[in-house]
Structures are given as C-alpha cells and as structure tokens.
Short mmCIF file of C-alpha atoms in Angstrom, two decimals:
data_model
loop_
_atom_site.label_atom_id
_atom_site.label_comp_id
_atom_site.label_asym_id
_atom_site.label_seq_id
_atom_site.Cartn_x
_atom_site.Cartn_y
_atom_site.Cartn_z
CA MET A 30 111.82 -8.67 -136.23
CA CYS A 31 111.76 -5.63 -138.48
CA SER A 32 111.51 -2.18 -136.97
CA GLY A 33 107.97 -0.83 -136.72
CA HIS A 34 106.41 -4.26 -136.14
CA SER A 35 105.08 -5.46 -132.85
CA LEU A 36 104.28 -8.75 -131.23
CA MET A 37 101.32 -7.94 -128.98
CA CYS A 38 100.63 -10.22 -126.05
CA TYR A 39 97.18 -10.12 -124.40
CA VAL A 40 96.53 -11.92 -121.11
CA ARG A 41 93.22 -12.44 -119.30
CA HIS A 42 92.17 -14.44 -116.28
CA GLY A 43 89.43 -17.03 -116.67
CA THR A 44 88.52 -16.44 -120.33
CA LEU A 45 90.03 -15.71 -123.75
CA PRO A 46 91.46 -12.21 -124.21
CA GLN A 47 90.69 -9.86 -127.07
CA PRO A 48 92.51 -6.75 -128.29
CA GLN A 49 89.62 -4.72 -126.88
CA LEU A 50 89.19 -6.72 -123.65
CA TYR A 51 92.09 -8.02 -121.56
CA ASP A 52 93.70 -7.80 -118.12
CA TYR A 53 97.31 -7.23 -119.16
CA SER A 54 98.98 -6.44 -122.49
CA ALA A 55 102.44 -5.52 -123.76
CA ASP A 56 104.60 -5.52 -126.88
CA ILE A 57 106.81 -8.45 -125.94
CA ASN A 58 109.06 -7.72 -128.92
CA ARG A 59 110.30 -4.69 -127.00
CA SER A 60 109.98 -5.71 -123.32
CA PRO A 61 108.70 -8.74 -121.40
CA LEU A 62 105.22 -8.81 -119.88
CA VAL A 63 105.24 -9.23 -116.09
CA ILE A 64 102.05 -10.08 -114.17
CA PRO A 65 102.61 -9.26 -110.51
CA LEU A 66 100.81 -11.33 -107.88
CA PRO A 67 98.53 -13.23 -110.31
CA ARG A 68 95.23 -14.69 -109.23
CA LEU A 69 94.72 -18.39 -108.77
CA GLY A 70 93.11 -20.16 -111.68
CA ARG A 71 93.57 -20.43 -115.44
CA TRP A 72 95.18 -17.67 -117.47
CA TYR A 73 94.73 -17.30 -121.23
CA ILE A 74 97.46 -15.80 -123.45
CA LYS A 75 96.98 -14.53 -126.99
CA ILE A 76 99.88 -13.53 -129.30
CA LEU A 77 98.98 -11.18 -132.14
CA PRO A 78 101.58 -9.87 -134.64
CA ALA A 79 100.70 -6.26 -135.43
CA ASN A 80 102.02 -3.25 -137.32
CA LEU A 81 102.42 -0.05 -135.35
CA SER A 82 102.33 2.88 -137.73
CA GLU A 83 104.45 5.90 -136.87
CA SER A 84 101.81 8.33 -138.11
CA THR A 85 99.08 6.89 -135.97
CA SER A 86 98.86 5.11 -132.65
CA ALA A 87 96.47 2.48 -133.97
CA ILE A 88 97.65 -1.15 -134.00
CA GLN A 89 96.84 -2.96 -137.22
CA GLU A 90 96.91 -6.73 -137.62
CA MET A 91 99.46 -8.12 -140.10
CA ASN A 92 98.58 -10.53 -142.87
CA THR A 93 102.17 -11.74 -143.27
CA THR A 94 103.53 -14.84 -141.60
CA ILE A 95 106.38 -14.42 -139.14
CA CYS A 96 108.34 -16.78 -136.96
CA TYR A 97 108.95 -16.09 -133.27
CA SER A 98 109.79 -17.94 -130.09
CA LEU A 99 107.94 -17.49 -126.80
CA GLU A 100 109.26 -18.16 -123.32
CA TRP A 101 107.36 -17.84 -120.10
CA GLN A 102 108.03 -18.73 -116.51
CA VAL A 103 106.21 -18.62 -113.21
CA LEU A 104 108.26 -17.47 -110.27
CA ARG A 105 107.24 -19.21 -107.09
CA CYS A 106 108.29 -18.20 -103.61
CA PRO A 107 108.99 -20.57 -100.75
CA ALA A 108 106.00 -21.83 -98.77
CA ASP A 109 106.38 -19.17 -96.07
CA LYS A 110 107.30 -16.24 -98.32
CA ALA A 111 105.42 -14.01 -100.77
CA GLY A 112 105.78 -10.74 -102.62
CA LEU A 113 107.60 -9.67 -105.75
CA ASN A 114 111.00 -10.40 -104.25
CA CYS A 115 109.80 -13.24 -101.98
CA THR A 116 110.88 -11.26 -98.92
CA THR A 117 107.57 -10.83 -97.06
CA ALA A 118 106.07 -13.36 -94.67
CA LYS A 119 103.09 -15.47 -95.66
CA TYR A 120 100.90 -17.51 -93.30
CA THR A 121 98.25 -20.05 -94.16
CA LEU A 122 95.36 -19.91 -91.72
CA GLN A 123 93.80 -23.06 -90.35
CA THR A 124 90.03 -23.40 -90.00
CA PHE A 125 88.49 -24.00 -86.56
CA LEU A 126 84.75 -24.61 -86.51
CA LYS A 127 82.66 -22.69 -84.00
CA ARG A 128 80.37 -24.65 -81.73
CA THR A 129 77.31 -22.48 -82.17
CA PRO A 130 73.93 -24.26 -82.01
CA TYR A 131 71.36 -23.64 -84.74
CA VAL A 132 73.97 -21.82 -86.89
CA ALA A 133 76.00 -23.81 -89.41
CA PHE A 134 79.24 -23.05 -91.26
CA GLU A 135 80.71 -20.61 -88.75
CA SER A 136 84.44 -20.72 -88.10
CA TYR A 137 87.51 -18.73 -87.14
CA TYR A 138 91.03 -18.86 -88.57
CA LEU A 139 94.43 -19.10 -86.89
CA PRO A 140 97.92 -19.32 -88.37
CA ILE A 141 99.52 -22.75 -88.59
CA SER A 142 102.36 -21.92 -86.24
CA GLY A 143 103.61 -23.11 -82.89
CA GLU A 144 103.69 -19.52 -81.67
CA VAL A 145 99.91 -19.24 -81.77
CA SER A 146 97.51 -21.09 -79.48
CA SER A 147 94.19 -22.40 -80.77
CA GLY A 148 92.46 -21.65 -77.48
CA SER A 149 91.45 -18.16 -78.65
CA ALA A 150 89.85 -16.82 -81.82
CA SER A 151 92.44 -14.00 -82.07
CA PHE A 152 96.20 -14.19 -82.48
CA PRO A 153 99.04 -11.74 -81.74
CA LEU A 154 100.57 -9.99 -84.72
CA GLY A 155 103.92 -9.08 -83.20
CA PRO A 156 105.69 -12.44 -83.71
CA LEU A 157 104.30 -12.78 -87.27
CA LEU A 158 105.11 -9.42 -88.86
CA SER A 159 107.73 -9.18 -91.59
CA ASN A 160 110.97 -7.29 -90.84
CA SER A 161 112.66 -7.15 -94.25
CA SER A 162 111.92 -4.54 -96.88
CA ASP A 163 113.63 -2.07 -99.16
CA GLY A 164 111.62 0.87 -97.81
CA HIS A 165 109.92 1.94 -94.60
CA TYR A 166 106.87 -0.32 -95.10
CA THR A 167 106.56 -4.03 -95.62
CA TRP A 168 103.81 -6.62 -96.07
CA THR A 169 102.53 -9.62 -94.14
CA PHE A 170 100.08 -11.93 -95.90
CA PHE A 171 97.44 -14.28 -94.48
CA LEU A 172 95.67 -16.89 -96.62
CA LEU A 173 92.43 -18.68 -95.82
CA ASP A 174 90.11 -21.04 -97.70
CA ILE A 175 86.31 -20.89 -97.62
CA PRO A 176 84.68 -24.16 -98.74
CA ASP A 177 81.92 -23.92 -101.33
CA GLY A 178 79.39 -25.14 -98.80
CA ALA A 179 80.30 -22.29 -96.43
CA ALA A 180 80.12 -19.60 -99.12
CA GLY A 181 77.63 -16.82 -98.54
CA GLY A 182 78.88 -16.05 -95.04
CA ASN A 183 80.48 -12.83 -93.84
CA ILE A 184 84.23 -12.48 -93.23
CA HIS A 185 84.81 -10.52 -90.05
CA VAL A 186 88.26 -8.92 -89.63
CA ARG A 187 89.26 -7.25 -86.36
CA VAL A 188 92.51 -5.63 -85.27
CA ALA A 189 93.05 -4.26 -81.76
CA SER A 190 96.17 -2.64 -80.37
CA GLU A 191 97.38 -0.97 -77.20
CA ALA A 192 98.78 1.89 -79.29
CA LYS A 193 97.66 3.68 -82.41
CA ILE A 194 97.28 1.40 -85.41
CA SER A 195 99.55 2.53 -88.23
CA GLY A 196 98.99 -0.31 -90.70
CA GLU A 197 96.60 -0.83 -93.61
CA ILE A 198 94.59 -3.95 -94.48
CA TYR A 199 93.99 -5.12 -98.06
CA ALA A 200 91.85 -8.10 -99.13
CA ARG A 201 91.79 -9.90 -102.46
CA TYR A 202 90.01 -12.98 -103.75
CA GLY A 203 92.13 -15.54 -105.57
CA GLY A 204 95.46 -13.71 -105.33
CA PHE A 205 97.76 -11.60 -103.16
CA PRO A 206 96.75 -7.97 -102.77
CA SER A 207 99.04 -5.05 -103.38
CA HIS A 208 98.93 -1.31 -102.85
CA SER A 209 97.37 -0.90 -106.32
CA ASN A 210 95.53 -4.21 -106.78
CA TRP A 211 92.90 -5.21 -104.24
CA ASP A 212 89.20 -5.98 -103.84
CA TYR A 213 88.64 -4.31 -100.45
CA PHE A 214 90.86 -2.23 -98.23
CA TYR A 215 90.98 -0.23 -95.01
CA ALA A 216 93.55 2.52 -94.46
CA ASN A 217 91.72 4.74 -91.97
CA SER A 218 88.20 5.87 -91.09
CA THR A 219 87.99 8.10 -94.17
CA SER A 220 89.95 6.00 -96.67
CA ASN A 221 88.40 2.55 -97.11
CA SER A 222 86.00 0.53 -99.25
CA ASN A 223 82.94 1.54 -97.27
CA GLY A 224 81.30 2.73 -100.49
CA SER A 225 81.01 -0.88 -101.66
CA MET A 226 77.78 -2.68 -100.87
CA PHE A 227 79.79 -5.77 -99.88
CA PHE A 228 82.05 -3.95 -97.41
CA LYS A 229 80.65 -2.81 -94.06
CA LEU A 230 82.83 -0.85 -91.67
CA TYR A 231 81.65 -1.71 -88.19
CA ASP A 232 84.17 0.02 -85.93
CA ALA A 233 87.05 2.38 -86.71
CA SER A 234 89.20 4.13 -84.11
CA ASP A 235 92.86 4.78 -83.46
CA LYS A 236 93.29 1.52 -81.54
CA SER A 237 90.74 -0.84 -83.11
CA VAL A 238 89.39 -1.75 -86.52
CA SER A 239 86.45 -4.02 -87.34
CA PHE A 240 84.86 -4.58 -90.75
CA TYR A 241 82.86 -7.20 -92.66
CA ILE A 242 83.10 -8.55 -96.18
CA ILE A 243 79.51 -9.48 -96.93
CA TYR A 244 78.54 -12.71 -98.72
CA ALA A 245 82.08 -13.95 -99.33
CA ARG A 246 82.65 -16.33 -102.25
CA GLY A 247 83.99 -19.79 -101.75
CA GLY A 248 87.71 -20.17 -102.53
CA THR A 249 91.01 -18.65 -101.41
CA TRP A 250 91.08 -15.20 -99.82
CA SER A 251 94.29 -13.28 -99.12
CA PHE A 252 94.68 -10.52 -96.55
CA GLY A 253 97.69 -8.28 -96.75
CA LEU A 254 98.74 -6.16 -93.80
CA ARG A 255 100.87 -3.23 -94.96
CA HIS A 256 102.70 -1.92 -91.91
CA PRO A 257 105.91 -0.11 -90.90
CA ILE A 258 108.96 -2.26 -90.22
CA SER A 259 108.76 -3.36 -86.60
CA ASN A 260 111.28 -2.03 -84.09
CA ARG A 261 111.98 -2.62 -80.45
CA HIS A 262 109.25 -0.27 -79.31
CA SER A 263 106.59 -1.71 -81.59
CA SER A 264 107.45 -5.28 -80.60
CA THR A 265 106.47 -4.53 -77.00
CA VAL A 266 103.04 -3.21 -78.01
CA GLU A 267 100.38 -5.92 -77.90
CA THR A 268 98.43 -6.05 -81.20
CA THR A 269 95.96 -8.82 -81.94
CA MET A 270 94.06 -9.82 -85.07
CA SER A 271 91.11 -12.10 -85.63
CA ILE A 272 89.52 -13.37 -88.85
CA SER A 273 86.27 -15.30 -88.65
CA LEU A 274 83.45 -16.44 -90.90
CA GLU A 275 80.04 -15.55 -89.48
CA ARG A 276 76.55 -16.14 -90.80
CA CYS A 277 74.98 -13.03 -89.26
CA PRO A 278 77.08 -10.07 -88.08
CA GLU A 279 77.29 -9.71 -84.32
CA LYS A 280 74.48 -12.26 -83.89
CA CYS A 281 72.09 -9.55 -85.09
CA SER A 282 72.98 -7.51 -81.97
CA SER A 283 70.33 -9.41 -79.98
CA HIS A 284 67.65 -7.42 -81.81
CA GLY A 285 66.72 -9.86 -84.54
CA ALA A 286 66.79 -13.43 -85.80
CA CYS A 287 69.42 -14.90 -88.10
CA LYS A 288 67.79 -16.44 -91.16
CA SER A 289 69.22 -18.20 -94.21
CA VAL A 290 68.05 -18.78 -97.75
CA LEU A 291 69.38 -20.95 -100.55
CA ASP A 292 70.47 -19.52 -103.86
CA SER A 293 69.06 -20.72 -107.18
CA SER A 294 71.61 -23.54 -107.37
CA GLY A 295 70.59 -24.86 -103.96
CA LEU A 296 74.23 -25.13 -102.87
CA THR A 297 74.94 -21.83 -101.10
CA PHE A 298 73.38 -20.43 -97.95
CA TYR A 299 72.96 -16.68 -97.72
CA SER A 300 72.27 -15.45 -94.21
CA PHE A 301 70.71 -12.18 -93.12
CA CYS A 302 69.31 -10.53 -90.01
CA ASP A 303 65.55 -10.25 -89.65
CA CYS A 304 65.40 -7.29 -87.26
CA ASP A 305 62.59 -6.43 -84.88
CA ARG A 306 60.38 -3.38 -85.28
CA ARG A 307 62.61 -1.05 -83.28
CA ASN A 308 65.97 -1.78 -84.95
CA GLY A 309 67.51 -1.98 -88.40
CA GLY A 310 70.77 -2.14 -90.28
CA PHE A 311 72.66 -5.13 -91.61
CA ASP A 312 73.34 -6.27 -88.02
CA CYS A 313 70.22 -4.78 -86.34
CA SER A 314 72.44 -2.37 -84.39
CA VAL A 315 70.70 0.79 -85.61
CA GLU A 316 67.91 1.87 -83.29
CA LEU A 317 65.04 3.08 -85.46
CA VAL A 318 62.77 4.06 -82.60
CA SER A 319 63.28 4.24 -78.84
CA SER A 320 61.14 2.42 -76.29
CA SER A 321 59.28 5.61 -75.41
CA GLY A 322 58.84 6.39 -79.10
CA GLN A 323 57.42 2.94 -79.72
CA MET A 324 54.99 3.45 -76.84
CA TRP A 325 53.70 6.72 -78.32
CA GLN A 326 53.46 5.16 -81.76
CA SER A 327 51.44 2.26 -80.34
CA ILE A 328 49.11 4.62 -78.50
CA SER A 329 48.64 6.77 -81.61
CA LEU A 330 48.14 4.02 -84.21
CA ILE A 331 46.00 1.76 -82.03
CA GLY A 332 44.11 4.43 -80.11
CA SER A 333 43.18 6.44 -83.22
CA ASN A 334 40.90 3.59 -84.27
CA ALA A 335 38.58 4.64 -81.44
CA ALA A 336 37.18 7.10 -84.00
CA ALA A 337 35.26 4.12 -85.41
CA LEU A 338 32.93 4.46 -82.42
CA LEU A 339 31.37 7.57 -84.01
CA PRO A 340 29.80 5.91 -87.08
CA ALA A 341 29.22 2.67 -85.13
CA TYR A 342 27.19 4.51 -82.47
CA TRP A 343 25.15 6.38 -85.09
CA ALA A 344 24.39 3.14 -86.97
CA LEU A 345 23.38 1.32 -83.79
CA ARG A 346 21.12 4.18 -82.67
CA HIS A 347 19.33 4.19 -86.04
CA LYS A 348 19.09 0.39 -86.07
CA ALA A 349 21.40 0.01 -89.08
CA PHE A 350 22.82 -3.20 -87.64
CA ALA A 351 24.75 -4.27 -90.77
CA GLU A 352 26.62 -0.95 -90.87
CA TRP A 353 27.18 -1.13 -87.09
CA VAL A 354 28.87 -4.53 -87.41
CA LEU A 355 30.98 -3.26 -90.30
CA TYR A 356 32.27 -0.13 -88.54
CA THR A 357 32.94 -1.98 -85.30
CA SER A 358 34.79 -4.80 -87.03
CA SER A 359 36.82 -2.34 -89.09
CA GLY A 360 38.02 -0.46 -85.99
CA ILE A 361 38.88 -3.66 -84.10
CA SER A 362 40.74 -5.27 -87.02
CA SER A 363 42.73 -2.07 -87.68
CA GLY A 364 43.76 -1.89 -84.03
CA LEU A 365 44.87 -5.55 -84.00
CA TYR A 366 46.79 -5.12 -87.26
CA HIS A 367 48.79 -2.16 -85.96
CA ALA A 368 49.40 -3.92 -82.65
CA CYS A 369 50.96 -6.77 -84.61
CA ASP A 370 52.83 -4.41 -86.92
CA LEU A 371 54.43 -2.70 -83.92
CA GLY A 372 55.37 -6.02 -82.32
CA THR A 373 52.93 -5.70 -79.42
CA TRP A 374 50.61 -8.66 -80.01
CA CYS A 375 49.65 -10.77 -83.03
CA PRO A 376 46.49 -12.85 -82.47
CA LEU A 377 46.59 -13.95 -86.14
CA SER A 378 49.21 -13.96 -88.86
CA TYR A 379 50.43 -10.60 -90.14
CA HIS A 380 49.06 -11.16 -93.64
CA VAL A 381 45.57 -12.03 -92.38
CA LEU A 382 45.43 -8.98 -90.12
CA GLN A 383 46.64 -6.69 -92.92
CA PHE A 384 44.02 -8.05 -95.30
CA MET A 385 41.21 -7.63 -92.78
CA ASP A 386 42.27 -4.07 -91.97
CA PHE A 387 42.31 -2.83 -95.57
CA TRP A 388 39.30 -4.83 -96.72
CA LEU A 389 37.00 -3.71 -93.91
CA SER A 390 38.20 -0.11 -94.30
CA PHE A 391 37.33 -0.19 -97.99
CA MET A 392 33.97 -1.78 -97.22
CA ALA A 393 33.18 0.85 -94.58
CA VAL A 394 33.77 3.70 -97.03
CA VAL A 395 31.67 2.18 -99.82
CA SER A 396 28.87 1.05 -97.49
CA THR A 397 28.53 4.61 -96.23
CA PHE A 398 27.73 5.82 -99.75
CA VAL A 399 25.30 2.95 -100.30
CA TYR A 400 23.49 3.80 -97.06
CA LEU A 401 22.78 7.34 -98.34
CA SER A 402 20.44 5.96 -101.02
CA THR A 403 16.86 4.96 -100.15
CA ILE A 404 16.63 1.74 -102.09
CA ASP A 405 15.14 -1.46 -100.70
CA GLU A 406 17.16 -3.93 -98.66
CA VAL A 407 17.23 -6.57 -101.41
CA THR A 408 18.98 -4.19 -103.80
CA LYS A 409 21.37 -3.05 -101.06
CA ARG A 410 22.40 -6.64 -100.39
CA ALA A 411 23.14 -7.16 -104.08
CA ILE A 412 25.28 -4.02 -104.24
CA HIS A 413 27.10 -4.97 -101.01
CA THR A 414 27.92 -8.40 -102.45
CA VAL A 415 29.48 -6.91 -105.58
CA VAL A 416 31.37 -4.32 -103.52
CA ALA A 417 32.67 -6.98 -101.12
CA ILE A 418 34.17 -8.95 -104.02
CA LEU A 419 35.83 -5.89 -105.59
CA THR A 420 37.27 -4.54 -102.33
CA ALA A 421 38.55 -8.00 -101.33
CA LEU A 422 40.49 -8.20 -104.60
CA MET A 423 41.92 -4.72 -103.97
CA ALA A 424 42.95 -5.57 -100.41
CA GLU A 425 44.65 -8.77 -101.54
CA SER A 426 46.44 -7.57 -104.68
CA GLY A 427 47.74 -4.14 -103.65
CA PRO A 428 46.42 -2.85 -100.31
CA THR A 429 48.96 -0.04 -99.85
CA LYS A 430 48.54 1.62 -103.26
CA SER A 431 47.63 5.31 -103.09
CA SER A 432 45.30 4.86 -106.04
CA ASN A 433 43.07 2.63 -103.91
CA ILE A 434 41.62 5.68 -102.13
CA ILE A 435 40.44 7.18 -105.42
CA LEU A 436 39.16 3.80 -106.58
CA VAL A 437 37.22 3.15 -103.36
CA VAL A 438 35.58 6.59 -103.48
CA ALA A 439 34.73 6.02 -107.15
CA ILE A 440 33.14 2.66 -106.33
CA GLY A 441 31.13 4.25 -103.51
CA THR A 442 29.98 7.10 -105.75
CA LEU A 443 28.99 4.66 -108.47
CA ALA A 444 27.03 2.58 -105.96
CA LEU A 445 25.22 5.74 -104.77
CA PHE A 446 24.45 6.71 -108.36
CA ILE A 447 23.09 3.24 -109.13
CA GLY A 448 20.93 3.50 -106.04
CA PHE A 449 19.50 6.80 -107.22
CA LEU A 450 18.77 5.34 -110.66
CA ILE A 451 16.94 2.39 -109.13
CA GLU A 452 14.98 4.75 -106.90
CA PHE A 453 14.17 6.99 -109.87
CA PHE A 454 12.79 4.22 -112.06
CA THR A 455 10.86 2.78 -109.11
CA HIS A 456 9.12 6.01 -108.03
CA HIS A 457 8.51 7.55 -111.46
CA ARG A 458 6.93 4.88 -113.57
CA TRP A 459 4.00 7.21 -114.21
CA ILE A 460 5.98 9.11 -116.89
CA SER A 461 4.67 7.96 -120.25
CA PHE A 462 6.48 8.38 -123.53
CA SER A 463 3.65 7.46 -125.88
CA THR A 464 3.28 8.53 -129.44
CA GLU A 465 0.95 11.33 -128.34
CA ILE A 466 3.96 13.29 -126.99
CA CYS A 467 4.40 14.78 -130.44
CA LEU A 468 0.76 15.97 -130.48
CA ASN A 469 0.84 17.64 -127.08
CA MET A 470 4.53 18.71 -126.71
CA LEU A 471 3.75 21.82 -124.72
CA ASN A 472 1.85 19.98 -122.00
CA ARG A 473 4.53 17.28 -121.85
CA TRP A 474 7.25 19.90 -121.44
CA GLU A 475 5.33 21.44 -118.55
CA THR A 476 5.15 17.99 -116.99
CA VAL A 477 8.91 17.43 -117.31
CA LYS A 478 9.66 20.86 -115.84
CA ALA A 479 7.37 20.16 -112.90
CA TRP A 480 9.09 16.82 -112.32
CA ILE A 481 12.58 18.42 -112.43
CA HIS A 482 11.43 21.03 -109.93
CA ASN A 483 10.11 18.36 -107.58
CA PHE A 484 13.30 16.30 -108.01
CA ILE A 485 15.58 19.22 -107.07
CA ARG A 486 13.36 20.10 -104.14
CA SER A 487 13.43 16.52 -102.87
CA LEU A 488 17.21 16.32 -103.39
CA LEU A 489 17.74 19.44 -101.32
CA LYS A 490 15.54 18.03 -98.58
CA ARG A 491 17.14 14.58 -98.73
CA PHE A 492 20.51 15.70 -97.25
CA ARG A 493 21.71 17.98 -94.51
CA TRP A 494 24.19 19.78 -96.74
CA GLY A 495 26.34 21.12 -93.93
CA PHE A 496 27.13 17.60 -92.75
CA LEU A 497 27.60 16.48 -96.36
CA LEU A 498 30.20 19.16 -97.12
CA ALA A 499 31.96 18.45 -93.83
CA GLY A 500 32.05 14.77 -94.75
CA PHE A 501 33.74 15.46 -98.08
CA THR A 502 36.24 17.72 -96.30
CA ALA A 503 37.13 14.94 -93.86
CA LEU A 504 37.41 12.50 -96.77
CA ALA A 505 39.82 14.87 -98.54
CA MET A 506 41.89 15.09 -95.35
CA ALA A 507 42.05 11.30 -95.24
CA ALA A 508 43.31 11.18 -98.82
CA ILE A 509 45.96 13.83 -98.05
CA SER A 510 47.08 11.91 -94.96
CA TRP A 511 47.44 8.73 -97.01
CA LYS A 512 49.50 10.58 -99.62
CA LEU A 513 51.86 12.20 -97.09
CA GLU A 514 52.78 8.93 -95.36
CA THR A 515 56.49 8.03 -95.35
CA SER A 516 58.57 5.56 -93.36
CA GLN A 517 59.62 8.36 -90.98
CA ASN A 518 56.22 9.95 -90.27
CA TYR A 519 54.01 6.91 -90.90
CA TRP A 520 52.61 6.74 -87.38
CA LYS A 521 51.54 10.40 -87.40
CA TRP A 522 49.81 10.59 -90.77
CA HIS A 523 48.30 7.12 -90.60
CA SER A 524 46.77 7.98 -87.23
CA ALA A 525 45.32 11.09 -88.88
CA TRP A 526 44.01 8.81 -91.64
CA HIS A 527 42.13 6.69 -89.08
CA VAL A 528 40.47 9.71 -87.48
CA SER A 529 39.64 11.37 -90.82
CA ILE A 530 38.14 8.35 -92.56
CA TYR A 531 35.92 7.34 -89.64
CA THR A 532 34.88 10.95 -89.04
CA SER A 533 33.92 11.33 -92.70
CA SER A 534 31.74 8.22 -92.47
CA PHE A 535 30.04 9.63 -89.36
CA LEU A 536 29.38 12.98 -91.07
CA PHE A 537 28.00 11.30 -94.17
CA LEU A 538 25.63 9.24 -92.05
CA CYS A 539 24.47 12.38 -90.24
CA SER A 540 23.85 14.12 -93.57
CA LYS A 541 21.00 11.75 -94.46
CA ALA A 542 17.68 13.40 -93.70
CA THR A 543 14.24 11.85 -93.37
CA ALA A 544 13.00 10.35 -96.61
CA VAL A 545 11.05 12.82 -98.70
CA ASN A 546 8.31 11.74 -101.09
CA CYS A 547 8.04 14.91 -103.10
CA GLU A 548 9.03 13.02 -106.20
CA ASN A 549 6.01 10.75 -105.79
CA GLU A 550 3.63 13.67 -106.12
CA GLN A 551 2.49 13.72 -109.69
CA PRO A 552 2.43 17.17 -111.25
CA ARG A 553 -1.04 18.25 -112.09
CA SER A 554 -2.03 18.43 -115.73
CA GLU A 555 -4.69 20.70 -117.18
CA ASN A 556 -6.07 17.90 -119.30
CA TYR A 557 -6.34 15.73 -116.22
CA GLU A 558 -8.28 18.43 -114.30
CA LEU A 559 -10.56 18.93 -117.27
CA ALA A 560 -11.26 15.25 -117.46
CA ARG A 561 -12.13 15.20 -113.76
CA GLN A 562 -14.53 18.11 -114.16
CA ASN A 563 -16.21 16.50 -117.15
CA SER A 564 -16.60 13.24 -115.36
CA PHE A 565 -18.05 14.91 -112.31
CA SER A 566 -20.48 16.97 -114.35
CA GLY A 567 -21.47 13.92 -116.33
CA SER A 568 -22.24 12.01 -113.19
CA ASN A 569 -24.32 14.86 -111.84
CA GLU A 570 -26.36 14.99 -114.97
CA ARG A 571 -26.96 11.31 -114.79
CA GLY A 572 -27.86 11.67 -111.17
CA GLY A 573 -30.37 14.42 -112.07
CA ARG A 574 -31.94 12.29 -114.63
#
C-alpha cells in the first residue's frame, strides 16, 4: 500500500464498531492488532481504508478502491493453562448446591481436582498456585459459571491465611482479568473497588479478605489471583479460599429477613435483606440504635402521646363528647402506630396504623378551630363531614409531607371563618339595605358604626386572648418540630411535635370564653325612639279622650 495510507481496523464486543465507538483499533497496515484476554461472545471487526494526512492527525476515509488481504487467528491455551504466554494455571470450578431450606439458588464452588475435597466450602490455595513467570509475580485463574436462573445472587469471595496476604484478586465477567483490565479488584484495604455500588468490602485485614459482588449476572466469571511466585516458606503457610453464591449476605446477620423479587422479565430473582428497626446496611450488620437507645425512643415517642389527655380532659369536663372521643382516639392511635414502627407491637397492619395516626391528628387540629365558633350543632356536623373527607385524602395520599401542616391549619382557619360568617348572618338579620338608605345615609352610617363597635366588643369578650396567643405559639412550635425532623433525630423532634400539637389544642379550647350576645343588641336609632314617643303620646291622647 502507498505511503501515507492506512488500513484502520476497529473491533468491538457484542455490537458493530464505529470509528467513534470501539473497544480496540489499530492501523493493521503498519502493525497487527492484538486483543489480549478477549471476552467470551461475538466480536465484530470493521476494516476501513483511510488517508492519514501528515499535516493533521485526522483520519479521512478514502473513496478509492484498494485490494488487501486479512489474516486473523485465535490463540488458545491448553485446558489447564491461561495467560498471554499460556504459562499460568487455570482451574474450572465445579458447582455444589447448598442445602439451605427456604432459600433457592445458593451454591459454593470448588476446583475440579483430586487435590481438593468436596467436604468443605473452602479449598487450599498452596497446591494450586502457579510457579512459572518471567517476573516476580504470576497469575492463577479460577472460572465459574452462574446459570441464568441463579443470576441476581451475590458472589462471596473469602481468602484467609496464617501469614500476611500478599496477593491481589481481580474479577472479570466473560473474560480473564489482567492488571489493567478488570471489572472488580481488591489489592488492599485502601486500594479496591469499594467505590462501586456492586462491590461491598466486608472484611479486610492482613490475614483475611472478604468481599461481595452484588447482583451477579448469569454467565462465566473469572477470578485472577495475582501473587508472588511461591517458595518453600510460602508453601508451608496454610492459605484457603472460598467462592460461593449467596442470596442474602451473611444471612442478614440474624437481624433481618431475606426477601426476593422478580425482575421485569420474570426470570431473575433479586434478593435483599429486610432489616429490623435497630439494624441496617446491605447485610443488616450495621447497628442503627442500641437496645437502650430503642427503649428511650419507645418511651419518648409512645409516652409523649399522653399530652392528648389535656384536650381530652377539657372536652369531657365541658361535655364536648365528640371532641373528647376525637382527642382520645388520636392519642391512642398515635401511640399504637409508633409502637409498631419501633417493632414493639403491631395490633394492626403498619399502613392502617399510619393512616389512623395522621388522619386523626389532622382531624383533631381542624376540629379545635371549629369548636371555637358558636354555630349550631347541625352546621358543625356538616363542616366536620367535609373536613373528615379532606383530611382522609391527605392522610392517604401524602401523610408525611411538610406542607400538610400549613394545609391543615388553613382548613381549620377557613372552617372557623365560615362559622363566624354563619353566626353573623344568623344574629344580624335586622340590618336592612332598603332603598331608603340613600335618603337617610347619616343615620345608617351611625347604625353601621354602632354595629362594628358591638362586634369588636363581643369579639374581645369571646376569647381569652392570653390562652389564644399561647395556643398559636404552641402550634408554631409544632410546625418547627415537624420541619426539623430527620432520620437521626426523628424520635426527639417528633416527640416534641406530639406535646406541642396537643398542648396547642388544649390552649385553644381554654381560650373560648362564655358566649356573648352583645352583637344581638340592636343599636338604638333616633328615629326609632321618636316613633316610640309618638306612639306613646298618641295612645295617651286616645286614652284621655
């Protein structure tokens, strides 16, 4: 081929390569393309004649037709050898199913060799390590197959030694790993793939290593152990290795239940640990709260609902039986919900208890505002029915939203305002807006001013304003407590929420004074007094006659 022309070769695994997207590429007119340790599967090769300009590094496609010959070959090592020079040992691991009840697709892997017994899940590494290499380090490879039905499990790799471990472990799916080509690796406690979400380092010390590859794909996995060339001293040191496929790591550390779900295809099980309330982590080994801490949390979250006794007692003493039932039920349901949430006792399902807790809490807040109005019981029942529907929808759709506090207070304020409007139009029907208002505007204005004066006076006498301001302060503290809740301090601020919200209801109830009828007193009108005098004088005259 003429000088300055290239024959570009692009290679990609699993799909067609492009000049902008490929796995390997080279100008095979100048040097052959070598793919070290290729993955299993189908490889696609694309040959593209190109012109490499001396003035620029850009490769331009040629429109001319050229003739070339292409040769390729796949170098295969013997069945027990691997590596670039076929000098390192390779072992195919045999699958042994675990006899674990209630857990399917668990197994461990052992080399197919007479030197290893199948009576144990681990095997010694000493007799299997490679001894030939050009440098100070060499490789030993282990291959295992995961059936498609067992995909979604966790590969657990453990290495234990009587002396300090000096080797490194590399894992690769579909091909042999190398020092520069791997999917996951472990060199030491600070150099590993622990940053990957699918690699979990469980234990790392000088004499033991344990890690998980999470949700392993079905197919062939290769594990390469890069280690120093064994000598007489190292051959006497006992070093064992175990590779197993587990559904849930460490059986969830006895602090949770192993559960499985199917993927969208319905062919692969993905297992996970459903930890209890005191533990967390991918294997439930992380203690989130101690036993004493859980006891104090239970006492705080459950016991703080005793604040519901304050508004319940006030309602019962004043014979407000509907409000008494509501406050009492709210306190009891909240206590049962948090007892279930902490894992103490669940008399009903978690979802039912959560709904009852939030719904009755919302109802208690709104009903307190409705109680402050002096409307008749028929109207109160109508408002309570509408409020019950709205708060039930809020408790079902998004009970933990911070905006619910503002919405509940707004609903309660609106209900109180509607109650005042109903009371206004009921008690002040005597106001007339006839056509004569234009003829006697001055007297009408005096009437309106007198009514406004009486309304303000009755409003001031309707409430005990000290209790009312204290109630709004407690309500603000409840909103702040709700806003400051996090997963770490939930039990503290939510306990403060219980005390604040029930205390605010109690203070609001205490702020209602005895009903005042100042608004019912009609302001006196001069025309009205004059009419009375004329009528009296007229009757006297008639009586004299």
